[in-house]
PDB file of C-alpha atoms in Angstrom:
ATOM      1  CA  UNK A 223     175.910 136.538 -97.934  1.00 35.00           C
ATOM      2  CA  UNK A 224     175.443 139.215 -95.545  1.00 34.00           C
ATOM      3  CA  UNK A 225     174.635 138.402 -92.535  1.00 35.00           C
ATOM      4  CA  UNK A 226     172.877 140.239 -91.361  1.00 34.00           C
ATOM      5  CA  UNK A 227     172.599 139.516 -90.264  1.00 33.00           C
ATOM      6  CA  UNK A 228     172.297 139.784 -87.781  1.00 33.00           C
ATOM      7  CA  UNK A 229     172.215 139.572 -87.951  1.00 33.00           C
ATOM      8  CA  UNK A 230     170.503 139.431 -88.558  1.00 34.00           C
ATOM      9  CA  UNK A 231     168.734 140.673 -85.869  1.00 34.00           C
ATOM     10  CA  UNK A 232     167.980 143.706 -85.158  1.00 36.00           C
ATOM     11  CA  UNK A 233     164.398 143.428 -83.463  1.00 39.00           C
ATOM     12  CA  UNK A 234     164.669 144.606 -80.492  1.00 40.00           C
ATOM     13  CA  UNK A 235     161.540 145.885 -80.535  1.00 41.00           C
ATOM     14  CA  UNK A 236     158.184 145.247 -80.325  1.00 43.00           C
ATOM     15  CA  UNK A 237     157.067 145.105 -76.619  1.00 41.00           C
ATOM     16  CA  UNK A 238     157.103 142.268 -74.191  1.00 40.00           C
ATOM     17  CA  UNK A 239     154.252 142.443 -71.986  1.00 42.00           C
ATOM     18  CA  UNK A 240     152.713 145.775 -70.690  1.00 42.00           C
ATOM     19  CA  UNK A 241     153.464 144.949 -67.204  1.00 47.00           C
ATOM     20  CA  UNK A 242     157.328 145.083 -67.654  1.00 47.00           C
ATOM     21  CA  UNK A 243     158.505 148.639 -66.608  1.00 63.00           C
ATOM     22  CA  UNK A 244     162.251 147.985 -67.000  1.00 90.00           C
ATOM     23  CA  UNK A 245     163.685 147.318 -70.109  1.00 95.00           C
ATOM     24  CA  UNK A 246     164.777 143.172 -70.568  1.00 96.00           C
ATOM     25  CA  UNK A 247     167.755 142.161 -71.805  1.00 97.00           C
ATOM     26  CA  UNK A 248     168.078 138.573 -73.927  1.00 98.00           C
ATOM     27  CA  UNK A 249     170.801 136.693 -75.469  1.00 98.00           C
ATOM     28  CA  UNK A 250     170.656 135.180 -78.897  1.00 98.00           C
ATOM     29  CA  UNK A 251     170.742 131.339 -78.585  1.00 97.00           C
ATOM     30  CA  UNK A 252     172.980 130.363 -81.771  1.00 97.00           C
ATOM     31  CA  UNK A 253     171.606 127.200 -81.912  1.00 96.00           C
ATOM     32  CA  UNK A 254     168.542 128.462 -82.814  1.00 97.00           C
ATOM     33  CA  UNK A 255     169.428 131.996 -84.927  1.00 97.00           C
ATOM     34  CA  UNK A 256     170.406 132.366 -88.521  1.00 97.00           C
ATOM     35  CA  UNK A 257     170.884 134.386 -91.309  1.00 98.00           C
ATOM     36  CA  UNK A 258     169.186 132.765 -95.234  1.00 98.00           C
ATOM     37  CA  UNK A 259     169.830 133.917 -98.150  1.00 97.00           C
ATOM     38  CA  UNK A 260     168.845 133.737-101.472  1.00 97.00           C
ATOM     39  CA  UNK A 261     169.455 135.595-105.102  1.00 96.00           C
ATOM     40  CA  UNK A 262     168.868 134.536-108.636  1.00 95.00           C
ATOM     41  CA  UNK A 263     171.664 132.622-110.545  1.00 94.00           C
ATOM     42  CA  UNK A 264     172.018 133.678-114.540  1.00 94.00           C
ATOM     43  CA  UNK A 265     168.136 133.552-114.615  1.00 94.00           C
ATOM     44  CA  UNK A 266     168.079 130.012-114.639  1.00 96.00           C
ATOM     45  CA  UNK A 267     167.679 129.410-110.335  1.00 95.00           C
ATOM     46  CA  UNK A 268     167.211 130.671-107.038  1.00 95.00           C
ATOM     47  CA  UNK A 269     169.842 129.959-105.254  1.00 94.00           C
ATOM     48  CA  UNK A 270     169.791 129.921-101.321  1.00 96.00           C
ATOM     49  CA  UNK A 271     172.404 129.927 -98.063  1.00 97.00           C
ATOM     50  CA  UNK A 272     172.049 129.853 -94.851  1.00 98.00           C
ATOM     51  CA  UNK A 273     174.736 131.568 -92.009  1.00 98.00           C
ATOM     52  CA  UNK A 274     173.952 129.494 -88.890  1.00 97.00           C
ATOM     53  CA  UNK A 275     175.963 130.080 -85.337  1.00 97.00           C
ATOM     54  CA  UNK A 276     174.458 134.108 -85.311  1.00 98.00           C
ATOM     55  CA  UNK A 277     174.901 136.109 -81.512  1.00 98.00           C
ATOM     56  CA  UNK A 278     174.121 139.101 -80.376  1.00 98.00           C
ATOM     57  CA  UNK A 279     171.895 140.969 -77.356  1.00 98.00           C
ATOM     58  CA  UNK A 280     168.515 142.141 -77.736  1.00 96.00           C
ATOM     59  CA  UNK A 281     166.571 145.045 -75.104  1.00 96.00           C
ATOM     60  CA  UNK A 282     162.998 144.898 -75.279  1.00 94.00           C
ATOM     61  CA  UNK A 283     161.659 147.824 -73.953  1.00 93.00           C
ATOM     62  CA  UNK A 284     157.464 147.312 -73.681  1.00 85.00           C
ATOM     63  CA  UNK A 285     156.278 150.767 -72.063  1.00 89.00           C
ATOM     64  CA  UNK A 286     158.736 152.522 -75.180  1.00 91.00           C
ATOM     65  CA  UNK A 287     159.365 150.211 -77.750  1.00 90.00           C
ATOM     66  CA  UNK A 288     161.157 152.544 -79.667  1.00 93.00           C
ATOM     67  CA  UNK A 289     164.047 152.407 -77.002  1.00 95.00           C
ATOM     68  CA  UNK A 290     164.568 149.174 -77.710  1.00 95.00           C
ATOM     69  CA  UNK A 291     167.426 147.911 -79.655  1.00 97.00           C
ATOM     70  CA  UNK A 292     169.610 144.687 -80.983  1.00 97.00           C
ATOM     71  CA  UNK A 293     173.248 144.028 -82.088  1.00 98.00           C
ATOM     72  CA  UNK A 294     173.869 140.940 -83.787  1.00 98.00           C
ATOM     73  CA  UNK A 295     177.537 139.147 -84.841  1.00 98.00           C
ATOM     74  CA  UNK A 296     177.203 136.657 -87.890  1.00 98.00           C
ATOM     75  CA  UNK A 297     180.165 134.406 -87.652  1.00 97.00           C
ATOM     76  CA  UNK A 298     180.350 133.863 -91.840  1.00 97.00           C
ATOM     77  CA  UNK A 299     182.515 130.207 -91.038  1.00 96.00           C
ATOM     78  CA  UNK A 300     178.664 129.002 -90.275  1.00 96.00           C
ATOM     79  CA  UNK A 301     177.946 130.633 -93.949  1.00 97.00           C
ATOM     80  CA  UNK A 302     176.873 127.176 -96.036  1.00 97.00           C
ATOM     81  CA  UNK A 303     175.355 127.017 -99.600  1.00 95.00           C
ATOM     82  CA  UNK A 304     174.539 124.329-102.105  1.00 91.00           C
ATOM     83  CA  UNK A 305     178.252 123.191-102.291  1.00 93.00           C
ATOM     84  CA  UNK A 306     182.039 123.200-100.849  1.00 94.00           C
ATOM     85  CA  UNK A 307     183.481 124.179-103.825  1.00 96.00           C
ATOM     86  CA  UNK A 308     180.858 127.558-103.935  1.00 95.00           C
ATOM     87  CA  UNK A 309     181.696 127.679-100.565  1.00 95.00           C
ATOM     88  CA  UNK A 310     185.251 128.206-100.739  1.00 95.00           C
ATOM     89  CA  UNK A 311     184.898 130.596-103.980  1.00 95.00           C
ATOM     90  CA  UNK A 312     182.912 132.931-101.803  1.00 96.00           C
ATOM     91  CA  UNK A 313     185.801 133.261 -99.465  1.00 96.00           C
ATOM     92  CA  UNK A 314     188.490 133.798-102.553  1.00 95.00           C
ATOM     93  CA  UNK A 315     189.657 136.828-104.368  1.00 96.00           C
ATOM     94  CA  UNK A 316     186.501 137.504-106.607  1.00 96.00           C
ATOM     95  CA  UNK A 317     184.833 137.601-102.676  1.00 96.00           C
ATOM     96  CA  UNK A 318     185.743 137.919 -99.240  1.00 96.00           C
ATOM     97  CA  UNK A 319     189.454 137.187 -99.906  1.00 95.00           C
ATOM     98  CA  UNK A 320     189.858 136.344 -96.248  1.00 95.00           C
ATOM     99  CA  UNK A 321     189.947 133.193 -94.391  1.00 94.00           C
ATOM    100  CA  UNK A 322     186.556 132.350 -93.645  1.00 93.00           C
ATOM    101  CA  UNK A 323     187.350 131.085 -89.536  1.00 93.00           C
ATOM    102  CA  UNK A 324     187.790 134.993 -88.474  1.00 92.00           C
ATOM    103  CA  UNK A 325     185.212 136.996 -91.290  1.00 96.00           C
ATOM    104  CA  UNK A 326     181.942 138.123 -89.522  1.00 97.00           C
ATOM    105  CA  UNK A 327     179.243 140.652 -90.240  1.00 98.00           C
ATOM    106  CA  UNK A 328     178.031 142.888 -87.106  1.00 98.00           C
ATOM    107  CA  UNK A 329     174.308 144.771 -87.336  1.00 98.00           C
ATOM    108  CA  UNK A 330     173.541 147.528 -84.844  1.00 98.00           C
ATOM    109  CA  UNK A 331     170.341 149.064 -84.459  1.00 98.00           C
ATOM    110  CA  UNK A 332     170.052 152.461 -84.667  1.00 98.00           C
ATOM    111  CA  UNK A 333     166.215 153.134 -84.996  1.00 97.00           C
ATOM    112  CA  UNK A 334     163.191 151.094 -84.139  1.00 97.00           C
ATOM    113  CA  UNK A 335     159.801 152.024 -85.279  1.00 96.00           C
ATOM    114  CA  UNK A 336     156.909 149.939 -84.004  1.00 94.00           C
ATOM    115  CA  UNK A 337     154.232 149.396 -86.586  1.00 93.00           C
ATOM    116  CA  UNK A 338     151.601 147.033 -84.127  1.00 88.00           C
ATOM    117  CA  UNK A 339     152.277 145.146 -81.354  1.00 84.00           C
ATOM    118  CA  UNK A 340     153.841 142.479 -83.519  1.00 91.00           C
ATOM    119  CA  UNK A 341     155.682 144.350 -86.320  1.00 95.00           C
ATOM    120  CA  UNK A 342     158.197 147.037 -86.485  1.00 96.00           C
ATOM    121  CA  UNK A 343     160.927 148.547 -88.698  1.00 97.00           C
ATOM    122  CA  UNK A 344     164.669 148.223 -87.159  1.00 98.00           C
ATOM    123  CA  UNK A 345     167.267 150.210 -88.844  1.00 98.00           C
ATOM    124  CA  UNK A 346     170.840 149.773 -88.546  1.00 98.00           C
ATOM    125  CA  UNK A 347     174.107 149.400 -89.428  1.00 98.00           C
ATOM    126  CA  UNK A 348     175.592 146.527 -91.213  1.00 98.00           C
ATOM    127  CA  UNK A 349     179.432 145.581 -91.187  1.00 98.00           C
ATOM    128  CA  UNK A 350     180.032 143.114 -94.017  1.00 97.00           C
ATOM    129  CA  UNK A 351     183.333 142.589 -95.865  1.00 97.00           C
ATOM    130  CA  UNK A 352     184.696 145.614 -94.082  1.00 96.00           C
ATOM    131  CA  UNK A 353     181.824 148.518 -95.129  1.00 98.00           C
ATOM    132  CA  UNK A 354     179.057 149.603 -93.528  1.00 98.00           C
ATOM    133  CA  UNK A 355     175.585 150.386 -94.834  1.00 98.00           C
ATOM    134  CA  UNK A 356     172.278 151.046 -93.350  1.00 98.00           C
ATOM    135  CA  UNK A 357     169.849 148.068 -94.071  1.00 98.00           C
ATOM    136  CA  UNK A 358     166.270 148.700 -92.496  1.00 98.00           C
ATOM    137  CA  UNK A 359     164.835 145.124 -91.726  1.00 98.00           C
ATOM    138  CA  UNK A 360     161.072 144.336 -91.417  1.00 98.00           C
ATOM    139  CA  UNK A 361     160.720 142.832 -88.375  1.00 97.00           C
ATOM    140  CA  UNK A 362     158.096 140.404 -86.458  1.00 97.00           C
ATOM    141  CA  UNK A 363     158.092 139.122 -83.563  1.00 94.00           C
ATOM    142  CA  UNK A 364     156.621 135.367 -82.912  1.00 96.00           C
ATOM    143  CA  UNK A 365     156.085 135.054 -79.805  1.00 95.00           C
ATOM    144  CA  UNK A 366     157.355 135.835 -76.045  1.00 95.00           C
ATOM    145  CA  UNK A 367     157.184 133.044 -73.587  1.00 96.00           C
ATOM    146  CA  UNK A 368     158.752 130.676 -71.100  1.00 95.00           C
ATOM    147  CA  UNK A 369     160.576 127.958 -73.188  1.00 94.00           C
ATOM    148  CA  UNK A 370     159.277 124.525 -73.097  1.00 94.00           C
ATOM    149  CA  UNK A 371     162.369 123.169 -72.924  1.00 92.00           C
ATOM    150  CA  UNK A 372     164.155 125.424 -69.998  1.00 92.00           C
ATOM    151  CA  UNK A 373     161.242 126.965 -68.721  1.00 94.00           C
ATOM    152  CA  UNK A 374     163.476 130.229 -69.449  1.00 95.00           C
ATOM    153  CA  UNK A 375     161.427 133.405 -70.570  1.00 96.00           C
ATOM    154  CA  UNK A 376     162.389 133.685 -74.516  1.00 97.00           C
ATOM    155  CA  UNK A 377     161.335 135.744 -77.611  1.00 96.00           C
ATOM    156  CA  UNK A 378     161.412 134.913 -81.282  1.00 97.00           C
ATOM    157  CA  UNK A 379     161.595 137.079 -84.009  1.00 97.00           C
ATOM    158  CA  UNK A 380     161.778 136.304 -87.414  1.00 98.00           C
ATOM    159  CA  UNK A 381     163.062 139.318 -90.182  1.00 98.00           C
ATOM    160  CA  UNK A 382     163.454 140.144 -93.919  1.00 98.00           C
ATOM    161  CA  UNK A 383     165.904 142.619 -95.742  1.00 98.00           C
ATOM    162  CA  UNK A 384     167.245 143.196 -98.925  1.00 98.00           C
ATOM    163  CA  UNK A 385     171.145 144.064 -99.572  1.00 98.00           C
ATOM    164  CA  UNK A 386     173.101 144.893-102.911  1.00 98.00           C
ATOM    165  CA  UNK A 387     175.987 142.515-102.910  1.00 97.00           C
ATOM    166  CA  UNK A 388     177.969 145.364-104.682  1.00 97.00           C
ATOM    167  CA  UNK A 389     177.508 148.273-102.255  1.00 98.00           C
ATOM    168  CA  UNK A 390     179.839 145.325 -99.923  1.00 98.00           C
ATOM    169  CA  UNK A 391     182.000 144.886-102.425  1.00 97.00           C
ATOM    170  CA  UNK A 392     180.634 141.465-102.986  1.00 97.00           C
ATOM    171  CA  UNK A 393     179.059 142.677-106.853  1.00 96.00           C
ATOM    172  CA  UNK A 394     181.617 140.079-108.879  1.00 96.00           C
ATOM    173  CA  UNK A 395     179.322 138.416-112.035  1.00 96.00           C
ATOM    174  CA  UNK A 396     176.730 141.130-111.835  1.00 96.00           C
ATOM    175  CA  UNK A 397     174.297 141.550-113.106  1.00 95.00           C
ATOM    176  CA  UNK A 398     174.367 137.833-114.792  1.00 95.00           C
ATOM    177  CA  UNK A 399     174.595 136.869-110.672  1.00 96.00           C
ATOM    178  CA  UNK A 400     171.710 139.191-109.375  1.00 97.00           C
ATOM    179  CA  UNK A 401     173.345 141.752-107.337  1.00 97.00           C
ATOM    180  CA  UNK A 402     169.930 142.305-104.997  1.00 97.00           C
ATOM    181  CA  UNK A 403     170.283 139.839-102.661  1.00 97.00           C
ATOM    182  CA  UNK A 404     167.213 138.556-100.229  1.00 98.00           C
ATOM    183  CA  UNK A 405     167.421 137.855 -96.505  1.00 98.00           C
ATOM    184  CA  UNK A 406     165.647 136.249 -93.805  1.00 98.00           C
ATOM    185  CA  UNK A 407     166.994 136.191 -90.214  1.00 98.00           C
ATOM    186  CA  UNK A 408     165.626 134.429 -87.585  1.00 98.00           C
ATOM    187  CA  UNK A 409     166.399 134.351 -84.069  1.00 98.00           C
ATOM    188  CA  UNK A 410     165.429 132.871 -80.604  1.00 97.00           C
ATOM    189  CA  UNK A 411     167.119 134.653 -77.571  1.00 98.00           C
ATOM    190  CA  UNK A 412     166.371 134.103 -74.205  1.00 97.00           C
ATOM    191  CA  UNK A 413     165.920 136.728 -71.259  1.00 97.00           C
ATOM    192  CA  UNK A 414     169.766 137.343 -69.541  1.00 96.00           C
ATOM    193  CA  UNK A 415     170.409 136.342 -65.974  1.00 88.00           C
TER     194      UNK A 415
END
């Protein structure tokens, strides 16, 4: 449910090789980013979604990570769950009550802490459903490399976070519908031309 995102996102991070003195830039590939999540149903299941389609920019800066940073949009039409029918209730009035074609989430960093060369904490803002809240996502990054495929330098990162549903607004059914909801963003972004 909330994107976060981004989201979702928000790794810019933890450093690219030692060499690099400039800070690089990449560019979320949406094909290959998105936003699951999951929160218990009435007690009885665990019940999941994923937000595919998620884009955003990410600076690595290796000689400071700290200076590095990520924005992330999560386009919530990609936002899929078990069925169409919960699909469209998430998008009614006990919801979103929007149309789901224009609703997305944003995250912007605003902090990045290293932890190791692999791991950091990202704060930021997230957007969702028109409020923003600071979510602090624990990040780690998989790997940096030229991509098999293009031969393009890319990074991936994968994330978690957790979000109330009702500090968005989102809290309908709660607490029979957990309101705590768990997220896992992952994203593969390739190095800007």
């Amino acid at each position: 449910m909330k994107s976060i995102l981004a989201p979702v996102a928000a790794i810019g991070l933890l450093g690219a090789s030692a060499a690099m003195a400039e800070p690089v830039v990449y560019d979320f590939d949406p094909s290959h980013s998105q936003v699951v999540f999951e929160y218990n149903h009435m007690g009885f299941s665990t019940s999941t979604g994923i937000i595919n389609g998620v884009t955003g920019k990410l600076t690595l800066d290796a000689e400071n990570p700290a200076n590095s940073s990520v924005e992330a949009t999560i386009p919530l039409s990609g936002l899929r769950t078990v069925s169409e029918e919960l699909d469209k209730h998430l998008f009614g009035p006990d919801f979103f009550n929007t149309d789901a074609s224009g609703a997305v989430a944003t995250f912007k960093s605003t902090k990045v802490e290293p932890e190791d060369d692999k791991e950091a904490k990202v704060t930021g803002d997230l957007t969702l459903n028109g409020v923003t809240k600071q979510v602090v996502l624990d990040v780690d990054l998989n790997q940096i490399a030229a991509h098999p495929m293009t031969s393009k330098e890319a990074a991936g990162f994968d994330a978690e976070a957790e979000i109330k549903r009702s500090e968005f607004n989102l809290g309908k059914f709660a607490p029979a519908v957990e309101d705590e909801v768990e997220i896992k963003i992952t994203i593969e972004a390739v190095k800007a031309e």
